[in-house]
Tab-separated table of C-alpha atoms and ligand atoms in Angstrom:
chain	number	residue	atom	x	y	z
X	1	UNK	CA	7.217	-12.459	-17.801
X	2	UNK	CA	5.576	-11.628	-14.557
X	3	UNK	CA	3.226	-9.003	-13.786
X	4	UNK	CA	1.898	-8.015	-9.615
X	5	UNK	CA	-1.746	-7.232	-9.498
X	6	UNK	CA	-2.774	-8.562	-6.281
X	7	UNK	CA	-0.329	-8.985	-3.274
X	8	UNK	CA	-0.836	-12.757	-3.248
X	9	UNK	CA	0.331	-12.772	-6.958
X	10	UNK	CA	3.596	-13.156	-4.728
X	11	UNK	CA	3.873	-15.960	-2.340
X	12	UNK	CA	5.030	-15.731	0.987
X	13	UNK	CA	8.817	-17.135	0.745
X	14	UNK	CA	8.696	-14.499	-2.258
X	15	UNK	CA	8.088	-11.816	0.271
X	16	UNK	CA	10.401	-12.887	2.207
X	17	UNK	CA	13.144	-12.756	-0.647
X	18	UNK	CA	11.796	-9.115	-1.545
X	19	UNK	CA	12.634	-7.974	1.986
X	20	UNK	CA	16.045	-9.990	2.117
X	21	UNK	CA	16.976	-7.905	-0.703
X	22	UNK	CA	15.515	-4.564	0.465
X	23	UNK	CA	17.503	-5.000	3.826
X	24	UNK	CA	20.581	-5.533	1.737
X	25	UNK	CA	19.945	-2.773	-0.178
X	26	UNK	CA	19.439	-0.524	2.912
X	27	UNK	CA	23.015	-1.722	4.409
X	28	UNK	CA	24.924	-1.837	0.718
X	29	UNK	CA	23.014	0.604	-1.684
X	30	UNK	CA	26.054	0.947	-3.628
X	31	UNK	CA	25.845	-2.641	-4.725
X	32	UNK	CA	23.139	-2.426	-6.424
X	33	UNK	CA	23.197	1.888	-8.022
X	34	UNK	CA	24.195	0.204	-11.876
X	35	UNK	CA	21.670	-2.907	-11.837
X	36	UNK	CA	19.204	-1.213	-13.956
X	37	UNK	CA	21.753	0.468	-16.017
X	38	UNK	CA	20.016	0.799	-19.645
X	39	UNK	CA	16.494	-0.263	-18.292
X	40	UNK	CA	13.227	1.952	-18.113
X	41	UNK	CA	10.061	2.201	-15.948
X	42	UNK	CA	7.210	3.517	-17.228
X	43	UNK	CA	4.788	5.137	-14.485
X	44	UNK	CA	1.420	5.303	-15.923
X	45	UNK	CA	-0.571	7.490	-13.239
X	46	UNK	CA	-4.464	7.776	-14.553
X	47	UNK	CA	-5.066	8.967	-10.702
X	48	UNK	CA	-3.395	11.414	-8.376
X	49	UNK	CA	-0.149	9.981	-6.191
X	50	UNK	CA	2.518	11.658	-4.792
X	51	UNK	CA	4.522	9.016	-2.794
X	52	UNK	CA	3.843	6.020	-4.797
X	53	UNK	CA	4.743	7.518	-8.125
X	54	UNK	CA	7.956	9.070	-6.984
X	55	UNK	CA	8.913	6.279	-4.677
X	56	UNK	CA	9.237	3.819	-8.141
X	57	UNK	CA	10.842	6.899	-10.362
X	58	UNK	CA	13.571	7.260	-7.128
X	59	UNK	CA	13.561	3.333	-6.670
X	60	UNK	CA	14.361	3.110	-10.449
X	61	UNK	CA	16.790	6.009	-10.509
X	62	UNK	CA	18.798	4.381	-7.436
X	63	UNK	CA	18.954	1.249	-9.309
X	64	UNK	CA	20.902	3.286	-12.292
X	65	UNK	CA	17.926	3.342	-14.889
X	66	UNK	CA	15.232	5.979	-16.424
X	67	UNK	CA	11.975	6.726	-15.889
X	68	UNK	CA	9.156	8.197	-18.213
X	69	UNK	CA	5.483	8.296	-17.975
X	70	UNK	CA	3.327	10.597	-16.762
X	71	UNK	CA	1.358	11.568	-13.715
X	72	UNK	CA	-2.312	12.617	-14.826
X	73	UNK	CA	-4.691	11.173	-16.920
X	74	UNK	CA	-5.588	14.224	-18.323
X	75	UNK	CA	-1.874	14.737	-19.597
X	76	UNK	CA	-2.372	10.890	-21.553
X	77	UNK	CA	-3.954	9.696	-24.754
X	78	UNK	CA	-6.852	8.293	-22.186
X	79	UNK	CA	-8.777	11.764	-22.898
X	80	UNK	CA	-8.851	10.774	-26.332
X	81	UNK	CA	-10.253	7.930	-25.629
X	82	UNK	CA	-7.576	5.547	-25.844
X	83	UNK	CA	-7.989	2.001	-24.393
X	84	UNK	CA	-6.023	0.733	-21.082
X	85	UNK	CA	-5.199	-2.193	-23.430
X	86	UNK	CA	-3.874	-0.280	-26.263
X	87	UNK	CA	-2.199	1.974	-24.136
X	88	UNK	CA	0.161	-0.046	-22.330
X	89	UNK	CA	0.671	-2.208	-25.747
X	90	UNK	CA	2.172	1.236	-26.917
X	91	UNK	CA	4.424	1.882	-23.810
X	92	UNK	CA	5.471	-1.497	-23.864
X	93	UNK	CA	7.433	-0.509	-26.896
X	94	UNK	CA	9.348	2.397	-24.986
X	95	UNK	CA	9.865	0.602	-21.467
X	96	UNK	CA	11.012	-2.884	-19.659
X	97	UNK	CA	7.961	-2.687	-17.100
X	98	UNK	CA	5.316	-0.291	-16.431
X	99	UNK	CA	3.952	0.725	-13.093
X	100	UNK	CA	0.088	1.964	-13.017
X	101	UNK	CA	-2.360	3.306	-10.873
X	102	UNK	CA	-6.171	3.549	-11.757
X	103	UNK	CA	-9.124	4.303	-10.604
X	104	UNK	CA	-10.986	1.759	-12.122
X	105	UNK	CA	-11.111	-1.289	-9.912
X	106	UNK	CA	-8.961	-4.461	-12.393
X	107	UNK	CA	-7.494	-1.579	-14.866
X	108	UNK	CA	-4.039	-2.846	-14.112
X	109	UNK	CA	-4.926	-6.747	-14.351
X	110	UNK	CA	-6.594	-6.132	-17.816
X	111	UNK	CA	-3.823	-4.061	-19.107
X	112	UNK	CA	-1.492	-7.546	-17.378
X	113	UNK	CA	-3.217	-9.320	-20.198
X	114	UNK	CA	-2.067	-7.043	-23.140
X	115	UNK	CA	1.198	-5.807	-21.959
X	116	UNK	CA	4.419	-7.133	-23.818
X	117	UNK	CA	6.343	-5.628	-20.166
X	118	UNK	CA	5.613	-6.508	-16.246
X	119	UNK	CA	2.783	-4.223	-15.352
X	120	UNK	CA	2.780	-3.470	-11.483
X	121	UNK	CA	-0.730	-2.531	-9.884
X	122	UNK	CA	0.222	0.861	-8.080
X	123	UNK	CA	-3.532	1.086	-6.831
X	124	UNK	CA	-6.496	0.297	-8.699
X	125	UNK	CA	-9.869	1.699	-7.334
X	126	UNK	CA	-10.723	0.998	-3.495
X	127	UNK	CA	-9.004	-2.609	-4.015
X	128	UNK	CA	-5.777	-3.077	-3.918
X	129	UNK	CA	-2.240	-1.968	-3.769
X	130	UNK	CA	0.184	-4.548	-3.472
X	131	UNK	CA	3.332	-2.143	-3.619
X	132	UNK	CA	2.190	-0.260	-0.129
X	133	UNK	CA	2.110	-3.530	1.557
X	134	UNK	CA	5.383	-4.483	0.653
X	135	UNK	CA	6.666	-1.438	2.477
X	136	UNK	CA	3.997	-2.417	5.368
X	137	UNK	CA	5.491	-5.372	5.698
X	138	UNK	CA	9.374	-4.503	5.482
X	139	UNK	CA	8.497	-1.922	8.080
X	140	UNK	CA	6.633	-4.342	10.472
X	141	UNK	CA	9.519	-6.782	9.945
X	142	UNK	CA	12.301	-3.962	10.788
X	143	UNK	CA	10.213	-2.578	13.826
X	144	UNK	CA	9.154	-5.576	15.148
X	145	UNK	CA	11.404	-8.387	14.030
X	146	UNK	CA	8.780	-10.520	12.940
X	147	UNK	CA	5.676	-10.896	10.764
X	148	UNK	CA	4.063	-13.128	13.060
X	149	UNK	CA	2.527	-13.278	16.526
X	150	UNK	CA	1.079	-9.453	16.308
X	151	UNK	CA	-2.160	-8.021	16.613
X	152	UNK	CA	-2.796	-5.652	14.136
X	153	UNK	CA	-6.012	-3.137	14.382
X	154	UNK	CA	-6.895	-1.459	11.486
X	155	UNK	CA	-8.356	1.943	11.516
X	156	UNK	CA	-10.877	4.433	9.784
X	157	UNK	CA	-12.030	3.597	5.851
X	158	UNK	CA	-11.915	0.151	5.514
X	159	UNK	CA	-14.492	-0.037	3.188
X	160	UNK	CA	-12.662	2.174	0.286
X	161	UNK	CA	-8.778	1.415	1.762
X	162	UNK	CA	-7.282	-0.170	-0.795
X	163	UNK	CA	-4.234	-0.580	1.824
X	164	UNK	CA	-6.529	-2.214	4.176
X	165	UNK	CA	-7.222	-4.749	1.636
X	166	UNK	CA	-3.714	-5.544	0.521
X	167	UNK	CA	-2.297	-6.006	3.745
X	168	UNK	CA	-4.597	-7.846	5.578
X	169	UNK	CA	-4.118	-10.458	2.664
X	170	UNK	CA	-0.682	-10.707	3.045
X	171	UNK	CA	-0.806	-10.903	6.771
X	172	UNK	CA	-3.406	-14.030	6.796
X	173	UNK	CA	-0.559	-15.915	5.271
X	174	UNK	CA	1.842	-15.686	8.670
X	175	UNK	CA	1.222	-17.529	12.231
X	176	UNK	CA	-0.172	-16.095	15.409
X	177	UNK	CA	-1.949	-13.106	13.790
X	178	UNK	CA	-4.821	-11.421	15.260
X	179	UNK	CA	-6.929	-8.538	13.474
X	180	UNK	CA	-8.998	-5.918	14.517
X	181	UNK	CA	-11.204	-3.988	12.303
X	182	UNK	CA	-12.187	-0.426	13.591
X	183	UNK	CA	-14.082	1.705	11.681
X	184	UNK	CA	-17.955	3.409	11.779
X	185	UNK	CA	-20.243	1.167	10.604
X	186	UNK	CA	-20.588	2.284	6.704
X	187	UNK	CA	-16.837	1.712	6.749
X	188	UNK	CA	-16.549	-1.601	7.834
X	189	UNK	CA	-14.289	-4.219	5.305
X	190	UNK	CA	-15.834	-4.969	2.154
X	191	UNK	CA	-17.728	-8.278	2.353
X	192	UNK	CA	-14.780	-10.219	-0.255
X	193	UNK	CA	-12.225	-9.560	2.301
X	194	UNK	CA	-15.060	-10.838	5.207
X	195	UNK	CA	-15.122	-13.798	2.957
X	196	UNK	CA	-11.568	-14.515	2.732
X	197	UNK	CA	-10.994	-13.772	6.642
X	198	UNK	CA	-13.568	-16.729	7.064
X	199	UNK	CA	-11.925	-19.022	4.694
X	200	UNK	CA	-8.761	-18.598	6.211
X	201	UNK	CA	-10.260	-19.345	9.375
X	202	UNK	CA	-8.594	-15.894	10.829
X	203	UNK	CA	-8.606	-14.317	14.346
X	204	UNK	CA	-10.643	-11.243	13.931
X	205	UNK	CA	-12.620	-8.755	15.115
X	206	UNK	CA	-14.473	-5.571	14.786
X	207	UNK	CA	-15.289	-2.760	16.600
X	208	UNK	CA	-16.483	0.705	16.315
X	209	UNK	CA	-14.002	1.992	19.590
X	210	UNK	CA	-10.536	2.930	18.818
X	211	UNK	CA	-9.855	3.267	22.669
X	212	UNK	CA	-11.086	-0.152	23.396
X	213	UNK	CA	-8.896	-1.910	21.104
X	214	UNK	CA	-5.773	0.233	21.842
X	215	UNK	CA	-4.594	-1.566	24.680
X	216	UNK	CA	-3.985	-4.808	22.900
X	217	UNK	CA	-2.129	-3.623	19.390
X	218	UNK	CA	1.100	-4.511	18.386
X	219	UNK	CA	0.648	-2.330	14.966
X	220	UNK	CA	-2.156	0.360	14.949
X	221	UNK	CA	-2.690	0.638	11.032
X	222	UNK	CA	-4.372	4.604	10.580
X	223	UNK	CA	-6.254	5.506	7.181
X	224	UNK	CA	-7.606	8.107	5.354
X	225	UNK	CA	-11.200	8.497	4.575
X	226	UNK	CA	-10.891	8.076	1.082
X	227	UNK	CA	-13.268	11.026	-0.020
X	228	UNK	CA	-12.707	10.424	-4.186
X	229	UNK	CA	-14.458	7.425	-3.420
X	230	UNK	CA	-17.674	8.552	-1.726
X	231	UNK	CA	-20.936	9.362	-3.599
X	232	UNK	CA	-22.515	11.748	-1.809
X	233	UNK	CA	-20.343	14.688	-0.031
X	234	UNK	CA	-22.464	15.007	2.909
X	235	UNK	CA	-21.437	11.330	3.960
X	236	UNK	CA	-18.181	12.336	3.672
X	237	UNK	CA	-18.060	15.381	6.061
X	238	UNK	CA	-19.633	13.202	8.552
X	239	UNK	CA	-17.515	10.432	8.623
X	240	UNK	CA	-13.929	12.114	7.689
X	241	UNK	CA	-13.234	13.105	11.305
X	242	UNK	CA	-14.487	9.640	13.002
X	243	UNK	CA	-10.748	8.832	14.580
X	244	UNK	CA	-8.466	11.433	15.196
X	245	UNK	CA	-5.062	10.166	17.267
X	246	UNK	CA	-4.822	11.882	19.311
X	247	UNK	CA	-2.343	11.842	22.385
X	248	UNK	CA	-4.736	11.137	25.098
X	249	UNK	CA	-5.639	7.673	22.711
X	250	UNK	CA	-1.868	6.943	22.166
X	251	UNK	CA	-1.651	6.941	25.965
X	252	UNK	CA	-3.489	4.073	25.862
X	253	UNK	CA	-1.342	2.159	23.836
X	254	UNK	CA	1.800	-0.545	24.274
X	255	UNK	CA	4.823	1.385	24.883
X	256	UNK	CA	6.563	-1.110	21.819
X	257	UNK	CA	3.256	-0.324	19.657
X	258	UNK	CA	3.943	0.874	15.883
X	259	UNK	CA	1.673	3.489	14.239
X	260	UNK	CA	1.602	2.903	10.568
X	261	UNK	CA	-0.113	4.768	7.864
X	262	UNK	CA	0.145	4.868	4.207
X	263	UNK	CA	0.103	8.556	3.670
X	264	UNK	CA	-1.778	11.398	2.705
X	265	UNK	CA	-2.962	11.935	6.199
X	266	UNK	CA	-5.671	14.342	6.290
X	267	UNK	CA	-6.590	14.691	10.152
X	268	UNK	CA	-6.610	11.431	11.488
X	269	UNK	CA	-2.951	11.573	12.875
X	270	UNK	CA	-2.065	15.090	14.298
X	271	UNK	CA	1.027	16.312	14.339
X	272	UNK	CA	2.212	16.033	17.797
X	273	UNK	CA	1.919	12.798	17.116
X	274	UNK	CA	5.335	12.793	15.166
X	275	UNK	CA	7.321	12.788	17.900
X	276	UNK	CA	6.313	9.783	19.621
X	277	UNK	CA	8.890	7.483	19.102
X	278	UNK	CA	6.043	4.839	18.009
X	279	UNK	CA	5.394	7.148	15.084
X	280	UNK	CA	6.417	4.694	12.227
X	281	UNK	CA	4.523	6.410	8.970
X	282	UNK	CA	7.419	8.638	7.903
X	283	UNK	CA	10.298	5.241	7.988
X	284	UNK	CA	7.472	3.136	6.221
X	285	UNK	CA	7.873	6.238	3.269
X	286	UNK	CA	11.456	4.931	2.861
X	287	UNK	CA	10.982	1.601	3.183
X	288	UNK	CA	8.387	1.285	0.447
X	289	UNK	CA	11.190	2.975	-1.436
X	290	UNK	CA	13.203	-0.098	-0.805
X	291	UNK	CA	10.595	-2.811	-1.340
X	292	UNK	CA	9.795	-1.083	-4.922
X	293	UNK	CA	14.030	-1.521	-6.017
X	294	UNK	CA	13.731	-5.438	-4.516
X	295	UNK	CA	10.514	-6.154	-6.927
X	296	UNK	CA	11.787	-4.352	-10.392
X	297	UNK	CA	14.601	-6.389	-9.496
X	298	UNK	CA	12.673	-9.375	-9.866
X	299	UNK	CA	10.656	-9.007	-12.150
X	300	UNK	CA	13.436	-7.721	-14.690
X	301	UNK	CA	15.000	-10.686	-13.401
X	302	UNK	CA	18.200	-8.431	-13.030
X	303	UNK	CA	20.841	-11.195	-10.842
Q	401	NCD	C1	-2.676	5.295	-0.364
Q	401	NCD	C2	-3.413	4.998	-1.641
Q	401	NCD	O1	-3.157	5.624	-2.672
Q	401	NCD	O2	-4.255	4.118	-1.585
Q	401	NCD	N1	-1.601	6.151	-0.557
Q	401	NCD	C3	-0.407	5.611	-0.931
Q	401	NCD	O3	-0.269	5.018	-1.972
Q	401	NCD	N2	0.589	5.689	-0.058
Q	401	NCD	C4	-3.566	5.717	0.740
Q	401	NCD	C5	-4.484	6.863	0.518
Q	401	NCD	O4	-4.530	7.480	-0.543
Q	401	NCD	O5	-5.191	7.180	1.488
């Protein structure tokens, strides 16, 4: 039994099979509507989602099989004061594999270690999120034909994107890639993701100017400031609005370029933005979709 906490829990010719399947499942989808006929998913949401949460429940109905859970952790047994631990040994007894978000950084990996069923990490805390880099990556592959030889600039809350984190550990493990980190200073990566961009010997960079790095990004990677994870609400209100893209910025950018982002925006994208043909965020939505069907297909092991 196999459990995804951290992206690299899956190594890189697994990827590659995940998004082998998820193309197949984009051009056949009726292949594959009964595979998960009898099955359930659990989705055990102790933090707010919209997106991740129903992309599993739709990935599991489109695979033929149920869904139960729920979607607050004021609705669970957690306000009772029921363990993470205890609480996935119970809903191991209702369902084949349970997918869970938390805001507690390692929630997911300790309730890995109790679980009878695959858990999969749906977010834990500001560190990772394994599931939304799938669909970065299938999307990145379908835009751009390749996961290697890109330059990819991340921008805005690096510090508290779990996203960030997830994805630039995946992308360390292809050829010819080049990051670049843009965000205000107090949002710059966490030092454990400095540390493994070192040991990987990586091409990076960092910068605080959004229009300076433009010109040279294959992908342009946008984020949220993540306010449920700042102390102090004043800090907050002055950072939220540090990069807004804004036309005169996507100007400056490749005409092949791909603007990714994992969704809620708040205002860092505006709107007019949609209709630039480089706007990639709402196709990465369906994608993810896709990657979720490809992994509860492996890890239920369904053929
Ligand atoms: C992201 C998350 O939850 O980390 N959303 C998502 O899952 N698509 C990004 C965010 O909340 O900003």
């Amino acid at each position: 039994m196999r459990s995804v906490i951290d992206i690299v829990d899956l190594t890189a010719a697994e990827i590659d099979g995940l998004i082998a399947t998820a193309e197949d499942i984009i051009a056949n989808p009726a292949k594959y509507s009964e595979k998960c006929r009898g099955k359930k998913l659990a989705t055990l949401f102790f933090e707010p989602s919209t997106r991740t949460r129903l992309s599993f429940e739709a990935a599991m109905y489109e695979l033929g099989g149920n869904v139960l859970g729920f979607a607050s952790a004021d609705s669970s047994s957690a306000t009772k004061g029921e363990t993470v631990p205890d609480t996935v040994r119970v809903v191991g007894c209702y369902a084949d594999i349970i997918a869970m978000r938390h805001p507690k950084e390692g929630a997911p990996l300790a309730a890995s270690m109790y679980s009878p069923v695959p858990i999969i990490n749906a977010g834990d805390g500001g560190h990772s999120h394994p599931t939304q880099t799938l669909a970065d990556l299938l999307t990145i592959k379908r835009e751009k034909g390749r996961l290697s030889d890109l330059t990819v600039g991340f921008c805005g809350d690096l510090k508290f994107g779990r996203t960030v984190h997830s994805l630039v550990k995946a992308l360390l493990r292809y050829e010819g890639i080049k990051l670049v980190f843009i965000s205000p200073d107090e949002l710059r990566v966490p030092d454990y993701i400095r540390d493994e961009l070192e040991s990987a010997g990586a091409d990076w960079l960092e910068t605080a100017s959004l229009e300076q790095a433009m010109p040279e990004l294959d992908i342009l990677y946008m984020t949220r400031v993540q306010k449920e994870r700042f102390f102090n609400e004043a800090d907050y209100i002055r950072l939220k609005d540090s990069y807004i893209l804004t036309a005169d910025k996507m100007a400056l950018g490749k005409s092949d370029m791909c603007v990714l982002h994992p969704l809620p925006r708040v205002n860092e994208i505006p709107m007019e933005i949609d209709e630039d043909s480089r706007a990639c965020y709402f196709k990465q939505v369906k994608n993810g979709k896709y990657m979720r069907m490809a992994l509860i297909l492996k890890l239920l092991e369904v053929e």
